[in-house]
CSV table of C-alpha atoms in Angstrom, one decimal:
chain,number,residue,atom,x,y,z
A,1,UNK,CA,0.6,-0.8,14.5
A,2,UNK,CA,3.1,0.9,12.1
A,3,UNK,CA,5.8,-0.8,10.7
A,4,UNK,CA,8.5,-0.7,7.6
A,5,UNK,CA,9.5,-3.3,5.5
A,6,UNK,CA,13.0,-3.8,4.0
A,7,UNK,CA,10.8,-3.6,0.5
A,8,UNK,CA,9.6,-0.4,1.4
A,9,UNK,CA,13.3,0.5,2.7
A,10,UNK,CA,14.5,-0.3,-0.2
A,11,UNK,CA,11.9,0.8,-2.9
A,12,UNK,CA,12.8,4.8,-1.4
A,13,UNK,CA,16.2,4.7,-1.7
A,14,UNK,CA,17.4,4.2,1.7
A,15,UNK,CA,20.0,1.5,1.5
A,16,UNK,CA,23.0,3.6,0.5
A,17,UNK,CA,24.4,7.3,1.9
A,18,UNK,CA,21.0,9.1,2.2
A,19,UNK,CA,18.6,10.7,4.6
A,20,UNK,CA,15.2,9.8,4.0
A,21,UNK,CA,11.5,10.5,5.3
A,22,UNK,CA,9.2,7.8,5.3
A,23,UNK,CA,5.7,8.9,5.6
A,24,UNK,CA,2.1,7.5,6.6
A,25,UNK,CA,-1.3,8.0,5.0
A,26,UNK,CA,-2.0,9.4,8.4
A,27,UNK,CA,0.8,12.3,8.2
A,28,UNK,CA,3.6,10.3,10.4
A,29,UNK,CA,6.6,9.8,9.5
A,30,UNK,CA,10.3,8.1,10.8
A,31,UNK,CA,13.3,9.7,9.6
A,32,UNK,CA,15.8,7.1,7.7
A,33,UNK,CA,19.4,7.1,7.5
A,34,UNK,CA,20.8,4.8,5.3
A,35,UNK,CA,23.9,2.6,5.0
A,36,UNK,CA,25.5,-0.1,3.7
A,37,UNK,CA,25.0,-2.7,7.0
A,38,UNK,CA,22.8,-0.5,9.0
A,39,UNK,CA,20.3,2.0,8.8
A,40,UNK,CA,18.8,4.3,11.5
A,41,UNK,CA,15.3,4.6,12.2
A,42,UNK,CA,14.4,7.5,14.1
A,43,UNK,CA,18.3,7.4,15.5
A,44,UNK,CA,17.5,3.7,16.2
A,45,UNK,CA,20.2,1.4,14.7
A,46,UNK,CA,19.2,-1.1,12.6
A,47,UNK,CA,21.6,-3.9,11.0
A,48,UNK,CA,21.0,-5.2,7.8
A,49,UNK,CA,22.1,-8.6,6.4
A,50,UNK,CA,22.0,-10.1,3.3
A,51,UNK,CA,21.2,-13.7,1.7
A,52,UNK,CA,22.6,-14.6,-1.3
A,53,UNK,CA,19.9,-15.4,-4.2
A,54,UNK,CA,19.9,-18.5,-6.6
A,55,UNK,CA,19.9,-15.8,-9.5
A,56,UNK,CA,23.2,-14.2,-8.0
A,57,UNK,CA,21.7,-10.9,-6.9
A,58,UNK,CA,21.5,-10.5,-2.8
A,59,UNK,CA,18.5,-9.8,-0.7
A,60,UNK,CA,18.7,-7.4,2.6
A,61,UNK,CA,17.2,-8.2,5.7
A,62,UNK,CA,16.6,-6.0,8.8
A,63,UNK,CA,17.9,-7.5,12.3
A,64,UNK,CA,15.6,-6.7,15.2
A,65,UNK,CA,17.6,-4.5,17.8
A,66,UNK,CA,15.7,-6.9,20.5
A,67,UNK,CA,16.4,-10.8,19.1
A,68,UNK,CA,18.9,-10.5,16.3
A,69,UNK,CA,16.3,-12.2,14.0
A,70,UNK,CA,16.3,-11.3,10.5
A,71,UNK,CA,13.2,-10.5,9.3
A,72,UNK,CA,11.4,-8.4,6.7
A,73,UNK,CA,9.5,-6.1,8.5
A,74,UNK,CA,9.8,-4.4,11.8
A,75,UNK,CA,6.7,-2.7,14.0
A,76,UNK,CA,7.1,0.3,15.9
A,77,UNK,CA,6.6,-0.4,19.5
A,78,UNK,CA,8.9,1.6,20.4
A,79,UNK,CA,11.6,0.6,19.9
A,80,UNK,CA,11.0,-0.6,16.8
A,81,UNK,CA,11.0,-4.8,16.7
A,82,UNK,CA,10.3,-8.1,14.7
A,83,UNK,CA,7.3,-9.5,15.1
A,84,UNK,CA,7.9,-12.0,17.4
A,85,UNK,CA,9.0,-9.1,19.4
A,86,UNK,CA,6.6,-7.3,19.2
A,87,UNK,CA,3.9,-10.2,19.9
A,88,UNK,CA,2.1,-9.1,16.2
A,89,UNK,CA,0.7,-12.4,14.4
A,90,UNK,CA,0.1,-12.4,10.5
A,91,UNK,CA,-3.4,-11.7,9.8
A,92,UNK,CA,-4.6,-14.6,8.6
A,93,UNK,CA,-4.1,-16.0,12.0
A,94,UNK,CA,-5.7,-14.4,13.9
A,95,UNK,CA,-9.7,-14.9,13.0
A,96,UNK,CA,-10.4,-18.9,11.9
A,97,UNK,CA,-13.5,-18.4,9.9
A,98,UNK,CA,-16.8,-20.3,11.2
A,99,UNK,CA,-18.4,-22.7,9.6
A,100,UNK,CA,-21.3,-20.3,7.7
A,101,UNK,CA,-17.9,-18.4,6.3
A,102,UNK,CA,-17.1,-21.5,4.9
A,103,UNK,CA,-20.3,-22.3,3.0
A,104,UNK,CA,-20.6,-19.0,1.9
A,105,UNK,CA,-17.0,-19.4,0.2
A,106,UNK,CA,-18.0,-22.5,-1.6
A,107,UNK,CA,-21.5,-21.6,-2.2
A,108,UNK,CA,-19.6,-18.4,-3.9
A,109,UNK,CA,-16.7,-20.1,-5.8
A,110,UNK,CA,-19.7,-22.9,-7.4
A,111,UNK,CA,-21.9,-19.8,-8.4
A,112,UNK,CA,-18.8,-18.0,-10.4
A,113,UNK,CA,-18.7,-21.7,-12.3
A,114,UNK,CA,-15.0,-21.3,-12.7
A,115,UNK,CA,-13.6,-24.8,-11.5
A,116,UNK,CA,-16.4,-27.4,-13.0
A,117,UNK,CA,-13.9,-29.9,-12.2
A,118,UNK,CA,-14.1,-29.1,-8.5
A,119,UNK,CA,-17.8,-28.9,-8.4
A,120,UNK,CA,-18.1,-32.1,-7.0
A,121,UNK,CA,-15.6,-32.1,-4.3
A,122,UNK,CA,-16.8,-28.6,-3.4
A,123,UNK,CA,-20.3,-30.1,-3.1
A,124,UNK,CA,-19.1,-32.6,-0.5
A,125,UNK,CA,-17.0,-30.4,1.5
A,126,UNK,CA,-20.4,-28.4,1.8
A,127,UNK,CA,-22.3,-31.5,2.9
A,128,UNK,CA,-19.8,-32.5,5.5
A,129,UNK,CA,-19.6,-29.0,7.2
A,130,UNK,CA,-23.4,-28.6,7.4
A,131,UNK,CA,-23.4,-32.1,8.9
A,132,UNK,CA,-20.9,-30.8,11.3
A,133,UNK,CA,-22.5,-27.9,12.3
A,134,UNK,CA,-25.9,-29.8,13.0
A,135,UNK,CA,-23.6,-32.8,14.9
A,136,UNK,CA,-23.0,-29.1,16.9
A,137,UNK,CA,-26.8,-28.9,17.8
């Protein structure tokens, strides 16, 4: 699903007076025009907010044309929306990893040797999953 972040957004230039094309390894592209509290993608209007940083700097956000959310990113539906808009979920959520994914893992993390101190506990967690996966039997 294509998207744009507001690092992306920002790393081309388009925050500011400009008129920018963003383009895809695939040869798409959305045209951007920029502004100071709202850009348009593809003659979409999106607002952008700000937060003010710790360090005293500010950091933009886009607003979802949909929710009013802030977010980093938006995904091209279209219209273009957040993710909870566009029903997307982060990666990382969406395939749990069996139980043979996670002996592999540890069997691969105690062959590089790097964490001898977690050997032992790494050891165990491998015992307890093969013991659950037999428990499964």
């Amino acid at each position: 699903m294509r998207s744009v972040s507001v690092f992306e957004l920002r790393a081309s230039g388009c925050f500011g007076k400009s008129d920018r094309v963003l383009r895809w390894t695939d040869g798409s592209s959305v045209r951007v025009r920029g502004g100071v509290d709202e850009i348009r993608l593809n003659e979409q209007r999106i607002g952008i907010t700000y937060s003010v940083l710790a360090s005293g700097g500010k950091r933009p956000w886009l607003v979802c044309p949909k929710c009013d959310a802030r977010g980093g990113r938006l995904f091209l539906l279209p219209p273009w929306a957040c993710r909870v808009c566009a029903n997307v979920g982060y990666a990382t959520t969406q395939v749990k990893p069996g139980p043979m994914a996670q002996i592999q893992k540890i069997d691969e993390r105690l062959a590089a040797g790097r964490w001898p101190y977690l050997a032992r506990k790494l050891a165990e967690r491998r015992v307890r999953i093969i013991a659950r996966i037999m428990r499964m039997k």
